[in-house]
Tab-separated table of C-alpha atoms in Angstrom:
chain	number	residue	atom	x	y	z
A	52	MET	CA	264.043	-35.692	208.387
A	53	ASP	CA	264.131	-39.253	207.129
A	54	ALA	CA	261.418	-41.011	205.120
A	55	THR	CA	261.867	-44.320	206.958
A	56	ASP	CA	261.551	-42.697	210.364
A	57	LEU	CA	258.550	-40.631	209.277
A	58	ASP	CA	256.815	-43.685	207.887
A	59	TYR	CA	257.503	-45.774	210.979
A	60	ARG	CA	256.171	-43.172	213.383
A	61	ALA	CA	253.122	-42.392	211.242
A	62	ARG	CA	252.193	-46.071	210.867
A	63	THR	CA	252.746	-47.038	214.487
A	64	ARG	CA	251.624	-43.706	215.991
A	65	SER	CA	254.625	-43.997	218.309
A	66	GLY	CA	256.977	-41.223	219.300
A	67	CYS	CA	254.799	-38.636	217.565
A	68	ILE	CA	251.752	-36.432	218.061
A	69	PRO	CA	248.875	-38.484	216.605
A	70	PRO	CA	246.249	-36.845	214.345
A	71	GLU	CA	243.439	-36.969	216.908
A	72	LEU	CA	245.580	-35.050	219.387
A	73	VAL	CA	246.556	-32.506	216.734
A	74	SER	CA	242.848	-31.889	216.154
A	75	ARG	CA	242.380	-31.528	219.899
A	76	LEU	CA	245.170	-28.963	220.110
A	77	LEU	CA	243.594	-26.912	217.339
A	78	GLU	CA	240.138	-27.171	218.908
A	79	ARG	CA	241.529	-25.992	222.269
A	80	GLY	CA	243.192	-22.952	220.701
A	81	HIS	CA	246.773	-24.215	220.577
A	82	ALA	CA	247.465	-23.529	216.910
A	83	ASP	CA	250.835	-22.056	217.876
A	84	VAL	CA	251.902	-25.412	219.293
A	85	VAL	CA	250.814	-27.196	216.106
A	86	GLU	CA	252.734	-24.693	213.984
A	87	LEU	CA	255.872	-25.071	216.106
A	88	GLN	CA	255.787	-28.865	216.055
A	89	ALA	CA	255.142	-28.866	212.305
A	90	GLY	CA	258.605	-27.390	211.915
A	91	ARG	CA	260.119	-30.007	214.212
A	92	GLY	CA	259.361	-33.098	212.174
A	93	GLU	CA	255.859	-33.821	213.472
A	94	TRP	CA	254.085	-34.972	210.325
A	95	PHE	CA	250.498	-34.883	211.565
A	96	CYS	CA	251.061	-31.342	212.832
A	97	ALA	CA	252.552	-30.307	209.496
A	98	LEU	CA	249.641	-31.772	207.554
A	99	ALA	CA	247.002	-30.159	209.760
A	100	TRP	CA	248.830	-26.829	209.772
A	101	ALA	CA	249.179	-26.851	205.979
A	102	ARG	CA	245.442	-27.436	205.665
A	103	VAL	CA	244.718	-24.588	208.075
A	104	LEU	CA	246.931	-22.254	206.054
A	105	SER	CA	245.388	-23.445	202.807
A	106	GLY	CA	241.941	-22.654	204.171
A	107	GLN	CA	243.159	-19.126	204.876
A	108	GLY	CA	244.370	-18.736	201.301
A	109	ARG	CA	248.042	-18.811	202.358
A	110	GLU	CA	249.211	-21.250	199.720
A	111	ALA	CA	252.892	-20.361	199.874
A	112	ASP	CA	252.999	-20.838	203.647
A	113	ALA	CA	251.097	-24.119	203.383
A	114	TRP	CA	253.568	-25.423	200.826
A	115	GLU	CA	256.474	-24.323	203.008
A	116	ALA	CA	255.037	-26.377	205.882
A	117	LEU	CA	254.985	-29.540	203.778
A	118	ALA	CA	258.073	-29.013	201.615
A	119	PRO	CA	260.660	-30.566	203.998
A	120	TYR	CA	258.558	-33.730	204.243
A	121	VAL	CA	258.025	-33.932	200.483
A	122	ALA	CA	261.779	-33.495	199.986
A	123	THR	CA	262.396	-36.810	201.773
A	124	GLY	CA	260.482	-38.604	199.030
A	125	TRP	CA	258.071	-40.092	201.601
A	126	TRP	CA	255.018	-41.160	199.619
A	127	THR	CA	252.450	-40.076	202.215
A	128	ALA	CA	253.800	-36.531	202.119
A	129	VAL	CA	253.899	-36.536	198.323
A	130	VAL	CA	250.220	-37.545	198.169
A	131	ALA	CA	249.216	-34.822	200.619
A	132	ALA	CA	251.187	-32.200	198.706
A	133	ALA	CA	249.688	-33.278	195.378
A	134	GLU	CA	246.187	-33.040	196.852
A	135	LEU	CA	246.848	-29.497	198.047
A	136	LEU	CA	248.315	-28.448	194.700
A	137	GLU	CA	245.384	-29.972	192.854
A	138	GLY	CA	242.967	-28.178	195.166
A	139	TRP	CA	244.689	-24.890	194.390
A	140	GLY	CA	244.329	-25.512	190.656
A	141	ARG	CA	248.067	-25.996	190.210
A	142	ILE	CA	247.558	-29.199	188.257
A	143	ASP	CA	250.878	-29.339	186.420
A	144	GLU	CA	252.773	-29.067	189.699
A	145	ALA	CA	250.621	-31.796	191.258
A	146	ILE	CA	251.325	-34.040	188.289
A	147	ASP	CA	255.051	-33.301	188.412
A	148	VAL	CA	255.444	-34.056	192.113
A	149	THR	CA	253.661	-37.398	191.624
A	150	ARG	CA	255.547	-38.245	188.433
A	151	ILE	CA	258.900	-37.869	190.173
A	152	ARG	CA	258.013	-40.606	192.650
A	153	MET	CA	256.576	-42.776	189.875
A	154	GLU	CA	259.792	-42.530	187.902
A	155	ALA	CA	261.703	-43.372	191.065
A	156	GLY	CA	259.798	-46.651	191.133
A	157	HIS	CA	257.463	-46.144	194.068
A	158	PRO	CA	254.931	-49.022	193.936
A	159	MET	CA	251.886	-46.841	194.615
A	160	ALA	CA	252.804	-43.845	192.486
A	161	LEU	CA	251.593	-45.120	189.124
A	162	GLU	CA	248.021	-45.516	190.348
A	163	ALA	CA	247.936	-41.998	191.811
A	164	TYR	CA	249.637	-40.509	188.769
A	165	ALA	CA	247.240	-42.181	186.335
A	166	ARG	CA	244.164	-41.101	188.266
A	167	LEU	CA	245.483	-37.555	188.454
A	168	LEU	CA	246.048	-37.487	184.694
A	169	ALA	CA	242.567	-38.874	184.043
A	170	ARG	CA	240.935	-36.241	186.230
A	171	HIS	CA	242.541	-33.487	184.201
A	172	GLY	CA	242.017	-34.303	180.568
A	173	ARG	CA	244.829	-36.790	180.032
A	174	ALA	CA	242.899	-40.041	180.371
A	175	GLU	CA	244.265	-41.468	177.102
A	176	GLU	CA	247.807	-41.067	178.380
A	177	ALA	CA	246.852	-42.599	181.720
A	178	PHE	CA	245.199	-45.593	180.038
A	179	ASN	CA	248.250	-46.289	177.911
A	180	LEU	CA	250.501	-46.147	180.980
A	181	LEU	CA	248.366	-48.703	182.784
A	182	VAL	CA	247.903	-51.283	180.015
A	183	PRO	CA	251.276	-53.033	180.590
A	184	HIS	CA	250.385	-53.448	184.275
A	185	VAL	CA	246.945	-55.015	183.927
A	186	ASP	CA	248.104	-58.170	185.720
A	187	ASP	CA	248.382	-56.134	188.928
A	188	TRP	CA	244.901	-56.156	190.486
A	189	VAL	CA	245.235	-52.639	191.926
A	190	LEU	CA	246.332	-51.171	188.612
A	191	ALA	CA	243.723	-53.235	186.748
A	192	THR	CA	241.075	-51.600	188.924
A	193	THR	CA	242.550	-48.206	188.090
A	194	LEU	CA	242.571	-49.128	184.399
A	195	VAL	CA	238.833	-49.898	184.515
A	196	ASP	CA	238.101	-46.538	186.132
A	197	VAL	CA	240.318	-44.629	183.704
A	198	ALA	CA	238.832	-46.486	180.708
A	199	SER	CA	235.462	-44.902	181.414
A	200	VAL	CA	236.953	-41.403	181.126
A	201	ALA	CA	239.120	-42.301	178.129
A	202	GLY	CA	236.273	-43.964	176.231
A	203	ARG	CA	238.196	-47.227	175.981
A	204	ASP	CA	235.905	-49.622	177.805
A	205	GLU	CA	236.052	-52.283	175.103
A	206	GLU	CA	239.849	-52.387	175.141
A	207	ALA	CA	239.845	-52.757	178.921
A	208	ALA	CA	237.177	-55.458	178.683
A	209	ALA	CA	239.254	-57.406	176.165
A	210	LEU	CA	242.313	-57.239	178.418
A	211	LEU	CA	240.306	-58.574	181.343
A	212	ALA	CA	238.515	-61.285	179.364
A	213	ALA	CA	241.885	-62.621	178.194
A	214	ARG	CA	242.827	-63.208	181.817
A	215	ILE	CA	239.736	-65.170	182.822
A	216	ARG	CA	240.522	-68.863	182.476
A	217	ALA	CA	237.368	-70.930	182.394
A	218	ASP	CA	239.279	-74.077	183.337
A	219	HIS	CA	241.023	-72.581	186.366
A	220	CYS	CA	239.826	-72.991	189.930
A	221	CYS	CA	241.880	-71.375	192.707
A	222	ASP	CA	242.783	-73.841	195.435
A	223	GLY	CA	243.984	-71.297	197.982
A	224	PRO	CA	244.335	-67.592	198.749
A	225	TRP	CA	247.804	-67.378	197.180
A	226	CYS	CA	247.006	-69.299	194.017
A	227	CYS	CA	246.828	-66.227	191.756
A	228	ARG	CA	249.160	-63.562	193.109
A	229	GLY	CA	248.308	-60.975	190.471
A	230	LEU	CA	244.960	-60.497	188.779
A	231	ASP	CA	242.956	-63.538	189.855
A	232	PRO	CA	239.900	-64.709	187.856
A	233	ASP	CA	237.374	-63.542	190.475
A	234	THR	CA	238.776	-60.009	190.457
A	235	ALA	CA	238.892	-59.976	186.645
A	236	LEU	CA	235.261	-61.105	186.488
A	237	GLY	CA	234.247	-58.378	188.918
A	238	LEU	CA	236.060	-55.688	186.954
A	239	LEU	CA	234.616	-56.892	183.665
A	240	ALA	CA	231.153	-56.837	185.255
A	241	THR	CA	231.775	-53.234	186.298
A	242	ILE	CA	232.424	-52.309	182.665
A	243	ARG	CA	229.360	-54.186	181.395
A	244	GLU	CA	227.120	-52.582	184.001
A	245	ARG	CA	228.503	-49.179	183.037
A	246	GLN	CA	227.628	-49.940	179.412
A	247	GLY	CA	224.089	-50.899	180.374
A	248	HIS	CA	224.562	-54.635	179.784
A	249	ILE	CA	223.052	-55.592	183.127
A	250	ALA	CA	222.200	-59.199	182.333
A	251	GLU	CA	225.753	-59.869	181.164
A	252	ALA	CA	227.186	-58.211	184.283
A	253	ILE	CA	224.979	-60.397	186.491
A	254	ALA	CA	226.041	-63.533	184.608
A	255	LEU	CA	229.705	-62.648	185.059
A	256	LEU	CA	229.325	-62.104	188.796
A	257	ARG	CA	227.516	-65.404	189.223
A	258	ARG	CA	230.654	-67.128	187.946
A	259	ARG	CA	232.769	-65.867	190.841
A	260	GLN	CA	233.888	-68.285	193.533
A	261	ILE	CA	234.253	-65.609	196.215
A	262	THR	CA	231.139	-63.449	196.374
A	263	SER	CA	232.097	-61.017	199.127
A	264	VAL	CA	235.121	-58.696	199.200
A	265	SER	CA	235.735	-56.148	201.987
A	266	SER	CA	232.320	-56.943	203.500
A	267	ARG	CA	230.433	-55.963	200.335
A	268	ASP	CA	228.874	-58.222	197.746
A	269	GLN	CA	229.217	-56.807	194.228
A	270	LEU	CA	226.324	-58.820	192.797
A	271	ALA	CA	224.022	-57.805	195.619
A	272	GLY	CA	224.973	-54.168	195.062
A	273	LEU	CA	224.296	-54.433	191.326
A	274	LEU	CA	220.877	-56.009	191.885
A	275	ALA	CA	220.025	-53.313	194.435
A	276	ARG	CA	221.092	-50.446	192.160
A	277	HIS	CA	218.838	-51.711	189.395
A	278	GLY	CA	215.808	-52.419	191.543
A	279	ARG	CA	215.876	-56.172	191.061
A	280	ILE	CA	214.403	-56.810	194.484
A	281	GLU	CA	213.143	-60.351	193.961
A	282	GLU	CA	216.445	-61.484	192.459
A	283	LEU	CA	218.251	-59.861	195.365
A	284	ARG	CA	215.892	-61.533	197.827
A	285	ALA	CA	216.558	-64.947	196.291
A	286	TYR	CA	220.291	-64.312	196.275
A	287	ALA	CA	220.266	-63.194	199.930
A	288	ALA	CA	218.453	-66.404	200.879
A	289	LEU	CA	221.461	-68.500	199.841
A	290	ASP	CA	223.765	-69.751	202.600
A	291	GLY	CA	226.859	-67.640	203.179
A	292	HIS	CA	225.520	-64.504	201.531
A	293	LYS	CA	225.210	-62.427	204.699
A	294	GLU	CA	226.395	-59.233	202.972
A	295	ALA	CA	223.523	-59.638	200.500
A	296	VAL	CA	221.104	-59.909	203.433
A	297	GLN	CA	222.420	-56.621	204.786
A	298	GLN	CA	222.219	-54.864	201.416
A	299	LEU	CA	218.640	-56.057	200.872
A	300	ALA	CA	217.647	-54.787	204.312
A	301	GLU	CA	219.368	-51.437	203.677
A	302	LEU	CA	217.576	-51.057	200.340
A	303	LEU	CA	214.165	-51.813	201.822
A	304	GLU	CA	214.792	-49.428	204.712
A	305	GLU	CA	215.815	-46.654	202.298
A	306	ASP	CA	212.576	-47.280	200.360
A	307	GLY	CA	210.572	-46.872	203.571
A	308	ASP	CA	209.706	-50.553	203.999
A	309	VAL	CA	211.005	-50.895	207.553
A	310	GLU	CA	208.940	-53.995	208.335
A	311	GLY	CA	210.242	-55.615	205.180
A	312	ALA	CA	213.815	-54.782	206.194
A	313	ILE	CA	213.264	-56.319	209.627
A	314	ALA	CA	211.727	-59.427	208.058
A	315	VAL	CA	214.834	-59.921	205.900
A	316	TYR	CA	216.817	-60.755	209.033
A	317	GLY	CA	214.154	-63.312	209.969
A	318	GLN	CA	212.861	-64.532	213.269
A	319	ALA	CA	213.699	-67.851	214.933
A	320	ASP	CA	215.214	-69.408	211.814
A	321	GLY	CA	216.516	-66.319	210.008
A	322	PRO	CA	220.048	-64.915	209.567
A	323	ALA	CA	219.800	-62.961	212.826
A	324	ALA	CA	219.310	-66.190	214.750
A	325	ARG	CA	222.331	-67.874	213.172
A	326	ASP	CA	224.775	-65.004	212.822
A	327	PRO	CA	225.633	-62.555	215.646
A	328	ASN	CA	226.711	-59.942	213.098
A	329	ALA	CA	223.319	-60.110	211.380
A	330	ALA	CA	221.645	-59.874	214.799
A	331	TYR	CA	223.658	-56.755	215.559
A	332	LYS	CA	222.593	-55.187	212.250
A	333	LEU	CA	218.988	-56.032	213.069
A	334	ALA	CA	219.336	-54.474	216.532
A	335	GLN	CA	220.718	-51.289	214.964
A	336	LEU	CA	217.806	-51.221	212.515
A	337	LEU	CA	215.265	-51.664	215.301
A	338	THR	CA	216.934	-48.941	217.377
A	339	ARG	CA	216.865	-46.470	214.473
A	340	HIS	CA	213.104	-46.893	214.301
A	341	GLY	CA	212.283	-46.521	217.980
A	342	ARG	CA	212.142	-50.194	218.905
A	343	GLY	CA	214.923	-50.273	221.457
A	344	ALA	CA	213.232	-52.906	223.620
A	345	ASP	CA	213.076	-55.309	220.682
A	346	ALA	CA	216.726	-54.563	219.896
A	347	ILE	CA	217.714	-55.479	223.449
A	348	THR	CA	215.772	-58.732	223.154
A	349	VAL	CA	217.635	-59.609	219.953
A	350	MET	CA	221.061	-58.947	221.473
A	351	ARG	CA	220.216	-60.645	224.765
A	352	ALA	CA	219.439	-63.832	222.852
A	353	GLN	CA	222.837	-63.598	221.163
A	354	ALA	CA	224.582	-62.937	224.479
A	355	ASP	CA	222.913	-66.042	225.946
A	356	ALA	CA	223.963	-68.114	222.941
A	357	HIS	CA	227.536	-66.774	222.876
A	358	PRO	CA	228.432	-65.974	226.520
A	359	SER	CA	232.170	-65.865	225.844
A	360	ASP	CA	232.021	-63.357	222.961
A	361	ASP	CA	232.845	-60.091	224.682
A	362	TRP	CA	231.887	-57.913	221.701
A	363	ILE	CA	228.306	-59.211	221.902
A	364	LEU	CA	228.163	-58.515	225.643
A	365	HIS	CA	229.626	-55.080	225.045
A	366	ALA	CA	227.028	-54.347	222.335
A	367	LEU	CA	224.231	-55.457	224.669
A	368	SER	CA	225.608	-53.327	227.517
A	369	GLU	CA	225.893	-50.233	225.326
A	370	LEU	CA	222.403	-50.799	223.972
A	371	CYS	CA	220.948	-51.035	227.488
A	372	LEU	CA	222.799	-47.868	228.448
A	373	ASP	CA	221.619	-45.963	225.364
A	374	GLN	CA	218.028	-47.062	225.944
A	375	GLY	CA	218.077	-45.874	229.557
A	376	ARG	CA	217.977	-49.417	230.926
A	377	PRO	CA	221.378	-49.857	232.606
A	378	ALA	CA	219.901	-52.083	235.318
A	379	ASP	CA	218.851	-54.607	232.682
A	380	GLY	CA	222.390	-54.692	231.334
A	381	LEU	CA	223.808	-55.254	234.804
A	382	ALA	CA	221.273	-57.986	235.519
A	383	HIS	CA	222.375	-59.892	232.433
A	384	LEU	CA	226.055	-59.575	233.332
A	385	ASP	CA	225.339	-60.664	236.912
A	386	ALA	CA	223.469	-63.723	235.640
A	387	LEU	CA	226.415	-64.538	233.415
A	388	ASP	CA	228.758	-64.244	236.416
A	389	ALA	CA	226.594	-66.684	238.349
A	390	ARG	CA	226.778	-69.249	235.537
A	391	ARG	CA	230.546	-68.885	235.461
A	392	GLY	CA	230.947	-69.225	239.190
A	393	SER	CA	231.775	-65.508	239.589
A	394	GLU	CA	234.989	-65.854	237.587
A	395	ASN	CA	235.063	-62.567	235.744
A	396	GLU	CA	238.203	-61.358	234.030
A	397	TRP	CA	238.702	-57.659	233.477
A	398	GLU	CA	238.187	-58.161	229.758
A	399	LEU	CA	234.515	-58.796	230.508
A	400	TYR	CA	234.216	-56.869	233.755
A	401	TRP	CA	235.052	-53.371	232.540
A	402	MET	CA	231.948	-53.052	230.363
A	403	ARG	CA	229.768	-52.967	233.470
A	404	LEU	CA	231.413	-49.775	234.763
A	405	PRO	CA	229.262	-47.306	232.749
A	406	LEU	CA	226.184	-49.326	233.740
A	407	ILE	CA	227.096	-49.115	237.446
A	408	ALA	CA	227.792	-45.387	237.064
A	409	ALA	CA	224.398	-44.847	235.422
A	410	CYS	CA	222.612	-46.792	238.166
A	411	ARG	CA	224.542	-45.815	241.287
A	412	GLY	CA	227.034	-43.103	240.395
A	413	VAL	CA	230.625	-42.841	239.224
A	414	ASP	CA	232.112	-43.194	242.712
A	415	GLU	CA	230.616	-46.631	243.228
A	416	ALA	CA	231.751	-47.692	239.752
A	417	VAL	CA	235.301	-46.599	240.568
A	418	GLU	CA	235.230	-48.258	243.964
A	419	ARG	CA	234.018	-51.581	242.563
A	420	ALA	CA	236.543	-51.426	239.728
A	421	GLN	CA	239.427	-50.875	242.123
A	422	ALA	CA	238.236	-53.814	244.243
A	423	HIS	CA	238.514	-56.113	241.222
A	424	PRO	CA	241.641	-58.343	241.253
A	425	GLU	CA	242.862	-56.582	238.097
A	426	GLY	CA	241.628	-53.145	239.137
A	427	ASN	CA	245.108	-51.710	239.699
A	428	THR	CA	246.568	-52.715	236.344
A	429	TRP	CA	247.538	-50.278	233.588
A	430	TYR	CA	244.773	-51.547	231.315
A	431	ALA	CA	242.143	-51.091	234.019
A	432	ALA	CA	243.423	-47.554	234.530
A	433	GLU	CA	242.446	-46.684	230.954
A	434	HIS	CA	238.814	-47.607	231.591
A	435	LEU	CA	238.732	-45.860	234.961
A	436	ALA	CA	240.197	-42.705	233.441
A	437	HIS	CA	237.648	-42.745	230.624
A	438	LEU	CA	234.847	-43.051	233.170
A	439	LEU	CA	236.195	-40.199	235.304
A	440	ALA	CA	236.873	-37.907	232.371
A	441	GLY	CA	233.369	-38.543	231.045
A	442	ALA	CA	232.039	-37.319	234.380
A	443	GLY	CA	234.084	-34.119	234.116
A	444	ARG	CA	236.712	-35.329	236.581
A	445	THR	CA	239.674	-35.037	234.254
A	446	GLU	CA	242.246	-34.279	236.966
A	447	GLU	CA	241.387	-37.573	238.637
A	448	ALA	CA	241.601	-39.352	235.278
A	449	VAL	CA	245.134	-38.039	234.811
A	450	THR	CA	246.121	-39.097	238.334
A	451	VAL	CA	244.858	-42.623	237.718
A	452	MET	CA	246.777	-42.987	234.450
A	453	GLN	CA	249.992	-41.485	235.794
A	454	GLN	CA	250.227	-44.226	238.415
A	455	HIS	CA	251.371	-46.625	235.702
A	456	ASP	CA	254.563	-46.505	233.679
A	457	ARG	CA	252.899	-48.463	230.917
A	458	GLY	CA	249.677	-47.076	229.536
A	459	ASN	CA	247.975	-45.338	226.689
A	460	SER	CA	250.065	-42.203	226.330
A	461	HIS	CA	247.705	-40.873	223.653
A	462	ASP	CA	244.735	-40.876	226.046
A	463	LEU	CA	246.798	-39.382	228.849
A	464	ALA	CA	248.096	-36.650	226.562
A	465	GLY	CA	244.552	-35.882	225.477
A	466	TYR	CA	243.411	-35.409	229.069
A	467	LEU	CA	246.419	-33.186	229.755
A	468	VAL	CA	245.593	-31.010	226.746
A	469	ASP	CA	242.028	-30.700	228.018
A	470	LEU	CA	243.476	-29.396	231.282
A	471	GLY	CA	245.745	-26.921	229.473
A	472	ARG	CA	248.893	-28.832	230.441
A	473	VAL	CA	250.184	-28.872	226.877
A	474	GLU	CA	253.922	-29.114	227.552
A	475	GLU	CA	253.339	-32.061	229.848
A	476	ALA	CA	251.221	-33.712	227.160
A	477	LEU	CA	253.988	-33.303	224.582
A	478	THR	CA	256.572	-34.729	226.963
A	479	THR	CA	254.352	-37.761	227.444
A	480	LEU	CA	254.196	-38.358	223.708
A	481	LEU	CA	257.499	-37.353	222.222
A	482	HIS	CA	259.780	-40.095	223.418
A	483	LYS	CA	261.637	-40.950	220.269
A	484	THR	CA	261.210	-44.596	219.328
A	485	PRO	CA	263.685	-45.587	216.622
A	486	PRO	CA	262.444	-47.751	213.765
A	487	PRO	CA	263.392	-51.414	213.994
A	488	VAL	CA	266.706	-52.370	212.460
A	489	VAL	CA	266.284	-54.476	209.335
A	490	PRO	CA	268.464	-57.576	209.686
A	491	THR	CA	271.028	-58.196	206.984
A	492	THR	CA	270.875	-61.993	207.347
A	493	HIS	CA	268.169	-64.203	205.875
A	494	LEU	CA	264.825	-63.981	207.700
A	495	TRP	CA	263.932	-67.624	207.065
A	496	SER	CA	265.820	-70.815	207.671
A	497	GLU	CA	265.274	-74.550	207.818
A	498	GLU	CA	267.737	-74.780	210.688
A	499	PRO	CA	266.994	-73.876	214.313
A	500	PRO	CA	266.490	-71.395	215.768
A	501	PHE	CA	263.627	-70.748	213.382
């Protein structure tokens, strides 16, 4: 086994048995296949099999399943092994296996090692290890978490405050490559909130230039956690704070004020009218509370306003299907076709197949799909197979997919497993794809070819 090859196949899901298919094999009673492939370099099989053995109390066997992968030094395997060891109460061994990779210089090992130490009574040691690396935003985040356990919040706060330059304004995403001021402000606010200094935490977050990270707004979350509804409402009303709108609506819904949550998204001039994502959140909210017809109305307005956005059309189609109104979904798509002069690429056409099946049966849906100019392509075959398999016609789904050399081998393998054709499924998947060769020459040049 080779760490580079393992990493390439795990990341790309190519030339391997993917985790969803491993789960399918176990669910269909093929644990023997998973065990066999675990010993043949199939990482996702090894991981699942080790967890099965661990659940049976067979710790030694579980470790044996993972040991060859850990021996390669591959970080993913090391993390999985450490988690198992920690779960078994073998803390020193978990720490040792992580420390070895840290000392070897793996870029992610220090974070994992420090968190592991902090969880098991060695937070002081973890904090001291992290201090020299506070300019790395990932390790700075870890430092803030560890500081809480180590009782060293003030030291962490001082380190962060020293890195917040009041006179600095980032002029691009790559301006501050390490710990940028916005991240430092957010981390410092986390410490102040933890200490109960809510007003100071709010003031810090209001200084940030970028308010939303990973689709969550830290200030909105803080205001919600501390019941500052009116401040949150005012903050959500500001332009560009769509995550705050969502968090306010979620908070009101959790408190039982469904009408208030709906009102947050607004009517003709609210966020739902301007932003398709907000409209989709509103439609989900309405659906959760038995107002499917209103949800369809909201999404139909978005589909009319954005006729080329296939995700909106898909959301509307699924909503009509879920609400038992497939004919309404088809009518909207037909009207859209008419406006376009009946030019309908497969990218937009395929979403009508479940609607046709619900209205007139699977056979008609298949027949109309195959009559489409792109109906015999490999990508159309995926949708046809999904439709057939959903109707319990898995053999036909396999036949459709096997007509194409290029296709989704994962889906095909899944259908084959469902039919008990396990060896055929494995043959479909396990074509060895070598990792790309890293060139030894420079990757960038001012001279052609670029």
